[in-house]
XYZ file of C-alpha atoms in Angstrom:
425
model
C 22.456 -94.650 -7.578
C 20.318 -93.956 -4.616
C 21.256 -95.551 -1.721
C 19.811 -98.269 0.794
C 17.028 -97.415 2.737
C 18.003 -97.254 6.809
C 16.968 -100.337 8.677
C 14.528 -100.062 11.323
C 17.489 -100.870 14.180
C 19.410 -97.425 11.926
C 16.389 -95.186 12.709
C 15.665 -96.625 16.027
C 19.532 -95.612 16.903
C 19.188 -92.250 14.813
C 16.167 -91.237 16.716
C 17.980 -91.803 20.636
C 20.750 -89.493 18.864
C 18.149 -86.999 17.640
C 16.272 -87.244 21.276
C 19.849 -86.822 22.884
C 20.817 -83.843 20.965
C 17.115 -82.028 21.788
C 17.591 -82.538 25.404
C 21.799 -81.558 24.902
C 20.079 -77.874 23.031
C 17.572 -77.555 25.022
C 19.953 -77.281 28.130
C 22.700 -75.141 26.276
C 19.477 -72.723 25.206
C 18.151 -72.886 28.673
C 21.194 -72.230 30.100
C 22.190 -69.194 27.770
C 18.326 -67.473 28.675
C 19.453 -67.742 32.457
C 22.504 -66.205 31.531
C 21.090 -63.268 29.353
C 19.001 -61.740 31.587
C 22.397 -61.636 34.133
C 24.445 -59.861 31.361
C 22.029 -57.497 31.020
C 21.821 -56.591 34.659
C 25.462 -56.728 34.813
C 26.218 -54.339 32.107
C 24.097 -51.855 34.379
C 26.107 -52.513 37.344
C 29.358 -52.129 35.305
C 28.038 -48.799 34.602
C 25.428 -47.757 32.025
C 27.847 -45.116 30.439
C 30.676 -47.675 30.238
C 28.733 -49.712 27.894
C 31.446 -48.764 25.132
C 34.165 -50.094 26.588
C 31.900 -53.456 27.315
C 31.716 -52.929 23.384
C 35.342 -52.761 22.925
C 36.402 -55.190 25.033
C 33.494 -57.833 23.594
C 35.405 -57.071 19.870
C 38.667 -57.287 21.321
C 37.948 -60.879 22.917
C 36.108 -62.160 19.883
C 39.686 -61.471 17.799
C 41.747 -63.464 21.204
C 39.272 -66.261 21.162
C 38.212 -67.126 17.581
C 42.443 -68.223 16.750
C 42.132 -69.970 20.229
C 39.541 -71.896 19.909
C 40.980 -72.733 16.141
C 44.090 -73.760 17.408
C 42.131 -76.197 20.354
C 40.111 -77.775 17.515
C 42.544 -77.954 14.722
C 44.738 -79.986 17.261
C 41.813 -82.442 18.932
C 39.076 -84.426 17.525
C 35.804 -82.365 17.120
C 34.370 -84.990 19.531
C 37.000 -84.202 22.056
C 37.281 -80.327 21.524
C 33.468 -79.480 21.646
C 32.939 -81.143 24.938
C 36.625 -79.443 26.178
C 35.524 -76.131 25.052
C 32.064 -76.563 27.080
C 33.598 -77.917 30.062
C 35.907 -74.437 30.477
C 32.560 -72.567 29.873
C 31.534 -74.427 32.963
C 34.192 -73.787 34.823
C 34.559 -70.185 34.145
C 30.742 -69.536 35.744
C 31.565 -71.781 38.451
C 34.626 -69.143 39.243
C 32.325 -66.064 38.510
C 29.582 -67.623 40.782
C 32.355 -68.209 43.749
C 33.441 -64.524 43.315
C 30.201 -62.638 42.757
C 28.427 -62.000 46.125
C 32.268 -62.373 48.118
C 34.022 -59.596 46.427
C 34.068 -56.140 47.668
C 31.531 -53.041 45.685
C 34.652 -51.841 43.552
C 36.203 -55.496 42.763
C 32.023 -56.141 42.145
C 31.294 -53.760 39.619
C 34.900 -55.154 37.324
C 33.714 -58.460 37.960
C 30.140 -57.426 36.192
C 32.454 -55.933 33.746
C 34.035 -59.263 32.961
C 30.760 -61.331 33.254
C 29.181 -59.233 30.348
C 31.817 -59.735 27.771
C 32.068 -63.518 28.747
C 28.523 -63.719 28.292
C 28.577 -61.728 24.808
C 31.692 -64.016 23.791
C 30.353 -67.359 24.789
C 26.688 -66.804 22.880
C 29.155 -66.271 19.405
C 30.323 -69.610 19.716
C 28.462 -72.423 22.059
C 25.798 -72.867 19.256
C 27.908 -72.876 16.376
C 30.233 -75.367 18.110
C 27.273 -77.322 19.001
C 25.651 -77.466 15.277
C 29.257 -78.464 14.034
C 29.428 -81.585 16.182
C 25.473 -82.751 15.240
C 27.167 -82.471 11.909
C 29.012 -85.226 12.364
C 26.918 -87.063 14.546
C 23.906 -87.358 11.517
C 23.929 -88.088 8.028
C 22.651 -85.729 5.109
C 19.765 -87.873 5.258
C 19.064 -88.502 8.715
C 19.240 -84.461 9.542
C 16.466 -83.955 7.042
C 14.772 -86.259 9.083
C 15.872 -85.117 12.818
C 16.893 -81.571 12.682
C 13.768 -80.606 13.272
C 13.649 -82.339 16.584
C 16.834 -81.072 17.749
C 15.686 -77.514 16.945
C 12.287 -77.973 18.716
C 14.374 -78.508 21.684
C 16.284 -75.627 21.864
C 12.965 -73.434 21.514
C 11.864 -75.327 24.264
C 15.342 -74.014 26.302
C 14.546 -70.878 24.933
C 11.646 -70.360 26.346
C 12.268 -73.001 29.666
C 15.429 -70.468 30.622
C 13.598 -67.091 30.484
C 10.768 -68.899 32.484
C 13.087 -69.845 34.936
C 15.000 -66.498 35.411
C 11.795 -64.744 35.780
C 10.611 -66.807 38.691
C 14.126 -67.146 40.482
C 15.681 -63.576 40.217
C 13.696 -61.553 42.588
C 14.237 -63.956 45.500
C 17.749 -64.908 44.160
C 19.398 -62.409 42.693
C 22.383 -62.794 39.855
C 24.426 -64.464 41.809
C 23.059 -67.849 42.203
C 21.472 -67.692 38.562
C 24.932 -68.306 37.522
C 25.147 -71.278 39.385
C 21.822 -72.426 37.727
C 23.331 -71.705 34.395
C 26.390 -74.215 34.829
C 24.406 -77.328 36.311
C 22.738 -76.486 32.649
C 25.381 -76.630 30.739
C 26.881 -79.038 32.528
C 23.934 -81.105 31.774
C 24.938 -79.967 28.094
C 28.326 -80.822 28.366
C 27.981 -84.143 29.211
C 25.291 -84.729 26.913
C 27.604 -83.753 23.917
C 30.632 -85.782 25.381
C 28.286 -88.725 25.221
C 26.892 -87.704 21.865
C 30.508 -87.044 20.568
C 31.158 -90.923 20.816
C 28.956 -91.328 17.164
C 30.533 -88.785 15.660
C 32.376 -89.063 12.084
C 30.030 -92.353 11.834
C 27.282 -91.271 9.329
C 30.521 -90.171 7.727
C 30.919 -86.826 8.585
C 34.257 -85.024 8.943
C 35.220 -85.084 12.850
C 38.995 -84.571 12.765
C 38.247 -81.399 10.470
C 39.149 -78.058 11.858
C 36.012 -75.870 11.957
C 36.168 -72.409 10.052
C 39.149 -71.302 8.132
C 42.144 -68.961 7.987
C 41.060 -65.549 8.742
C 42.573 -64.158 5.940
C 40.708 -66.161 3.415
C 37.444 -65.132 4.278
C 38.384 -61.592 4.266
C 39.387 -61.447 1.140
C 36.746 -63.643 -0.196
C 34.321 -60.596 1.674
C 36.421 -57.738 -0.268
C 36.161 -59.741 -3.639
C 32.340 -60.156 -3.844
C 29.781 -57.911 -4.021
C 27.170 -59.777 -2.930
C 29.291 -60.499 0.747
C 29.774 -56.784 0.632
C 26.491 -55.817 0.730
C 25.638 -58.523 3.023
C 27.966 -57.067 5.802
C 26.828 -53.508 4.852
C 23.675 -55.150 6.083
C 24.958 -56.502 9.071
C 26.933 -52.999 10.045
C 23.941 -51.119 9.776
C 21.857 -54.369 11.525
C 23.880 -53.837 14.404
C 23.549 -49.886 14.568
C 20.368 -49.637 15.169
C 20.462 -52.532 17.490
C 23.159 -51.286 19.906
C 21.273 -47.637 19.682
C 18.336 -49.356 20.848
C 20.124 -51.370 23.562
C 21.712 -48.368 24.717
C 18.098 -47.120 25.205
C 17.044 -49.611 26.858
C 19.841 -49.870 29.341
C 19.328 -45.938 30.197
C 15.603 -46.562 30.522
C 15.824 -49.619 32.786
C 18.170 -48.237 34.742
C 16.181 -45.123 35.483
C 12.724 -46.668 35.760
C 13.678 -50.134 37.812
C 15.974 -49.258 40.733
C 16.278 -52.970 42.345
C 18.888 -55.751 40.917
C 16.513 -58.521 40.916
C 13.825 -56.855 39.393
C 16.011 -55.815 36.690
C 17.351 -59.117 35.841
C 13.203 -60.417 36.112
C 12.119 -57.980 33.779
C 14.931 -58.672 31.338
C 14.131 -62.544 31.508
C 10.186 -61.705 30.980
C 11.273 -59.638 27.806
C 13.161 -62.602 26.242
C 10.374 -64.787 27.227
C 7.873 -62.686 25.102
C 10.432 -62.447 22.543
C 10.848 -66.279 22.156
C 7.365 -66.684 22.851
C 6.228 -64.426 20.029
C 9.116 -65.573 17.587
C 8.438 -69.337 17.920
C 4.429 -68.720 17.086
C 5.817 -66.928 13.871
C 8.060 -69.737 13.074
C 5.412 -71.902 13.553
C 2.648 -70.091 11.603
C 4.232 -67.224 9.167
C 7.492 -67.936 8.564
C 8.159 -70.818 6.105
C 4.568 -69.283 3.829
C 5.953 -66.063 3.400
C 8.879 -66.862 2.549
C 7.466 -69.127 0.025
C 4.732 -66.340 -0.969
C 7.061 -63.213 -1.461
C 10.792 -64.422 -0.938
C 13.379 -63.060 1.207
C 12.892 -59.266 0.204
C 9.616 -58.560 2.284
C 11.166 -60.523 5.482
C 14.779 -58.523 5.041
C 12.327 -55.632 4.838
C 10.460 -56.235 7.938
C 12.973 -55.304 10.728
C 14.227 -52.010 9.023
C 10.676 -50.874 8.499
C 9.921 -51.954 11.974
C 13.109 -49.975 13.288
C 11.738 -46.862 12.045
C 8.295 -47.172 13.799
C 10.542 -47.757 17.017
C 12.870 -45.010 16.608
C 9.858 -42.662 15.907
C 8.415 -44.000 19.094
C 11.074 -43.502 21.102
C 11.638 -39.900 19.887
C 8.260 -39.043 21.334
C 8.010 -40.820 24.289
C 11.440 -42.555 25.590
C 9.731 -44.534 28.601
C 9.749 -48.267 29.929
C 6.354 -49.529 28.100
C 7.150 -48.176 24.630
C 10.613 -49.559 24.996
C 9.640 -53.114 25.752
C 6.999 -53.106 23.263
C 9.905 -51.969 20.722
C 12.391 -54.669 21.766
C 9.987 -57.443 22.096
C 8.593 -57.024 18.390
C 11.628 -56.123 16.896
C 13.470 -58.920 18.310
C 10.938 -61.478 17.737
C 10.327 -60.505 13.793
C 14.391 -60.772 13.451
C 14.619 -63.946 14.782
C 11.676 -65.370 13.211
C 11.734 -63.786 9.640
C 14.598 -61.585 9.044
C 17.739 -64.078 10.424
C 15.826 -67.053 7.962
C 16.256 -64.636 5.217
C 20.209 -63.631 5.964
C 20.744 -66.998 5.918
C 19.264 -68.082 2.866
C 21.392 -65.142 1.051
C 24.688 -67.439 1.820
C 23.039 -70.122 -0.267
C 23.788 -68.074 -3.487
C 27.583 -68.032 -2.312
C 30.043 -70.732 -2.876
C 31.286 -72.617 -0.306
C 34.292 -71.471 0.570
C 32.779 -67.443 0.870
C 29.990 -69.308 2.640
C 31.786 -71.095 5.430
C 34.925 -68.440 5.190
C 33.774 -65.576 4.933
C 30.539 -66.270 6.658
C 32.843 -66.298 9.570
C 34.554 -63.471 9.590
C 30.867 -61.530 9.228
C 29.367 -63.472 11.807
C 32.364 -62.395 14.331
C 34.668 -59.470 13.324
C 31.830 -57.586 10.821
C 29.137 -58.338 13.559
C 30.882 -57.459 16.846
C 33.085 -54.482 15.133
C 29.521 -52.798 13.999
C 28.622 -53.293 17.648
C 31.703 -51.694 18.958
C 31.719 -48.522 16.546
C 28.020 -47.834 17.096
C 28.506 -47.952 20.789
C 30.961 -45.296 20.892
C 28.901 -42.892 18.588
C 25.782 -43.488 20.447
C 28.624 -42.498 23.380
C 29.576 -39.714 21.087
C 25.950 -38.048 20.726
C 25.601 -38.283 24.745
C 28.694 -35.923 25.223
C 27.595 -33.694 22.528
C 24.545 -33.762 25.032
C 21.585 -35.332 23.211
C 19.513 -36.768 25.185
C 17.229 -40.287 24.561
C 14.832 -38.902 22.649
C 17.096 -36.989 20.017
C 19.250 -39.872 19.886
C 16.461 -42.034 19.317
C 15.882 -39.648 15.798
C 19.376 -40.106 14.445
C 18.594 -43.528 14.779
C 16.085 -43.359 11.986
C 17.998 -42.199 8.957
C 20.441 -45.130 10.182
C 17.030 -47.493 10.155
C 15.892 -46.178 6.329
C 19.336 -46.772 5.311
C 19.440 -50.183 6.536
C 15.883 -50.426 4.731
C 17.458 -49.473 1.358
C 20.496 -52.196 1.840
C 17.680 -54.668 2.508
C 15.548 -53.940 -0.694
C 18.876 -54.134 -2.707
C 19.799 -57.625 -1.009
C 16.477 -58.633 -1.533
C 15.863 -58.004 -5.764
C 19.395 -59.508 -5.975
C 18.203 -62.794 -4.170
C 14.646 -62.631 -6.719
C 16.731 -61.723 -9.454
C 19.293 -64.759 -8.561
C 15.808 -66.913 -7.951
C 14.528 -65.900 -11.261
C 17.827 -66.823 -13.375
C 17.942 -70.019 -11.488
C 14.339 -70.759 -12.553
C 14.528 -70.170 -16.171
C 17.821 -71.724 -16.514
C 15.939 -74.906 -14.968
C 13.280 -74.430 -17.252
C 15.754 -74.024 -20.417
C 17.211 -76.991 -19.564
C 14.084 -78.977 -19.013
């Protein structure tokens, strides 16, 4: 039977939550863009040719956390542990911000060190953590009707926290935009503690651990072939995207010499990037997906890749390299991450959840780490940007060829569904 319409006092409550939760993501987003832009500059300070070891240590942190964080949620109410978690974010930037400008060159250039895996750590989990609590704080039916709100205030963060960075860290420097980042998630924090208080009442699941055992998912990845090929995708996804972010941190470092000019140029690139990726979302995405299916969009960034890498190998300089980064990241997160997602709908729910996990973290982050040290690898045999750019492009076609497969499985899987419908009809 379908069930009562909401009252008008329902949807005058659900739309304060919805309003809440915008402004909560849109200070969590804006707050992670001021942050970004510092990672990136500190990952140069920590030493461009270190940027393996920032690798390593990133994967090695993921595996400490992820049980941590488990164990934290398993034993407090979702409403308690989301606000918890946040609130040590907070206060771990508050203690890099103290130390930052006070600590001597050598004791400076660890503490970059330490900022840049935080950074990489923190971005794995704040959003997922946040999504798990709005969860619980909406109904099925009320986050058809207000997800979209919440969403359009994160791309508002998205775009507000680049803005910010790029008009701050010439005068400021890193050091303070750290500060800026935890009054933002602060704001965040609080935010979610007082959204926290509705949660479990549209009947979600708030005393539920979030995730699973490791294990499960693992095997649940070895078992099917459709998770296999979706972290083949993901390993050779995050190839080419640490050779090109090795390329760009070589090229920045060479062509921009000052700190704060760094970090404004990295904020104006993620500005573009959000920019350009929100117009898509807005205009392209949801029709082409509707018009040709995940395949073409899956497509996109490997083909795009390619034209990168080729551009790169003949001319490894600071204009092609934006113009690489900027489209390529833009197209991924307005076509190609839509797509990936979708392929978890043909998954059951445990290998979507489970195993979705383990990909998102371990499969993700590992890629990362092995494709740092053979882009380390091909700089001690002694190629330089330009011939490493090249051996990125077999990498790209092959992630090309994992796409098409992926993406005449999901129109095959599309097609069965449709004429079983129609069979049934």
């Amino acid at each position: 039977m379908p069930s009562d319409p909401p009252s008008a006092a329902e949807l005058q409550q659900e739309r304060q939550r919805a309003l809440g939760a915008a402004l909560c993501f849109f200070s969590l987003l804006a707050g992670y863009y001021v942050l970004r832009p510092v990672r990136e500059e500190m990952g140069i300070e920590g030493g461009v040719r270190q940027l393996q070891w920032l690798y390593t240590g990133t994967f090695v942190s993921i595996l400490v956390v992820v049980p941590l964080l488990s164990w934290l949620v398993a034993r407090l109410r979702r409403r308690a542990a989301v606000p918890t978690i946040y609130a040590l974010f907070v206060l771990n930037l508050l203690v890099f911000w103290a130390l930052i400008d006070r600590v001597g060159p050598e004791a400076r250039v660890v503490l970059a060190r330490v900022i840049y895996v935080w950074v990489s750590v923190f971005n794995m989990f704040a959003i997922s953590l946040f999504w798990a609590l709005m969860a619980d704080v909406f109904s099925v039916a009320g986050s058809k009707r207000r997800f979209g709100v919440v969403a359009a205030g994160g791309s508002a963060g998205a775009i507000g926290g680049p803005l910010l960075t790029a008009g701050l860290a010439e005068s400021l420097g890193p050091g303070p935009l750290l500060l800026v980042a935890a009054v933002l998630l602060s704001m965040a924090t609080l935010g979610i503690a007082r959204l926290g208080r509705w949660a479990g009442s549209e009947g979600g699941d708030a005393p539920g651990a979030l995730g699973g055992r490791w294990w499960e998912g693992a095997t649940l990845l070895l078992r099917s072939p459709q998770l296999r090929a979706i972290a083949g995708y993901i390993v050779l996804f995050t190839s080419v995207s640490t050779f090109l972010y090795f390329e760009q941190a070589n090229i920045v470092e060479a062509a921009v010499h000052d700190e704060g000019e760094r970090t404004a140029l990295f904020a104006q690139m993620d500005l573009a990037t959000n920019l350009l990726a929100l117009g898509l979302q807005a205009l392209a995405t949801a029709g082409l997906i509707r018009r040709f299916g995940v395949a073409l969009l899956l497509l996109s960034v490997p083909v795009l890749s390619v034209v990168g890498f080729v551009a790169l190998a003949v001319a490894p300089v600071l204009v092609v390299l934006v113009a690489v980064q900027v489209l390529r990241r833009a197209i991924n997160f307005a076509l190609a991450r839509p797509a990936r997602e979708i392929l978890f709908t043909a998954v059951s729910p445990a290998e979507r959840y489970k195993s979705k996990l383990v990909i998102d973290t371990v499969v993700y982050r590992g890629g990362d780490m092995l494709s740092a040290w053979a882009f380390a690898g091909l700089t001690t045999l002694g190629l330089g940007l330009s011939a490493i750019a090249a051996v990125g492009i077999p990498v790209a076609v092959a992630w090309g060829g994992v796409a098409r497969s992926l993406g005449r499985r999901a129109t095959a899987a599309r097609s069965d569904a449709g004429s079983a419908g129609d069979g049934g009809a």
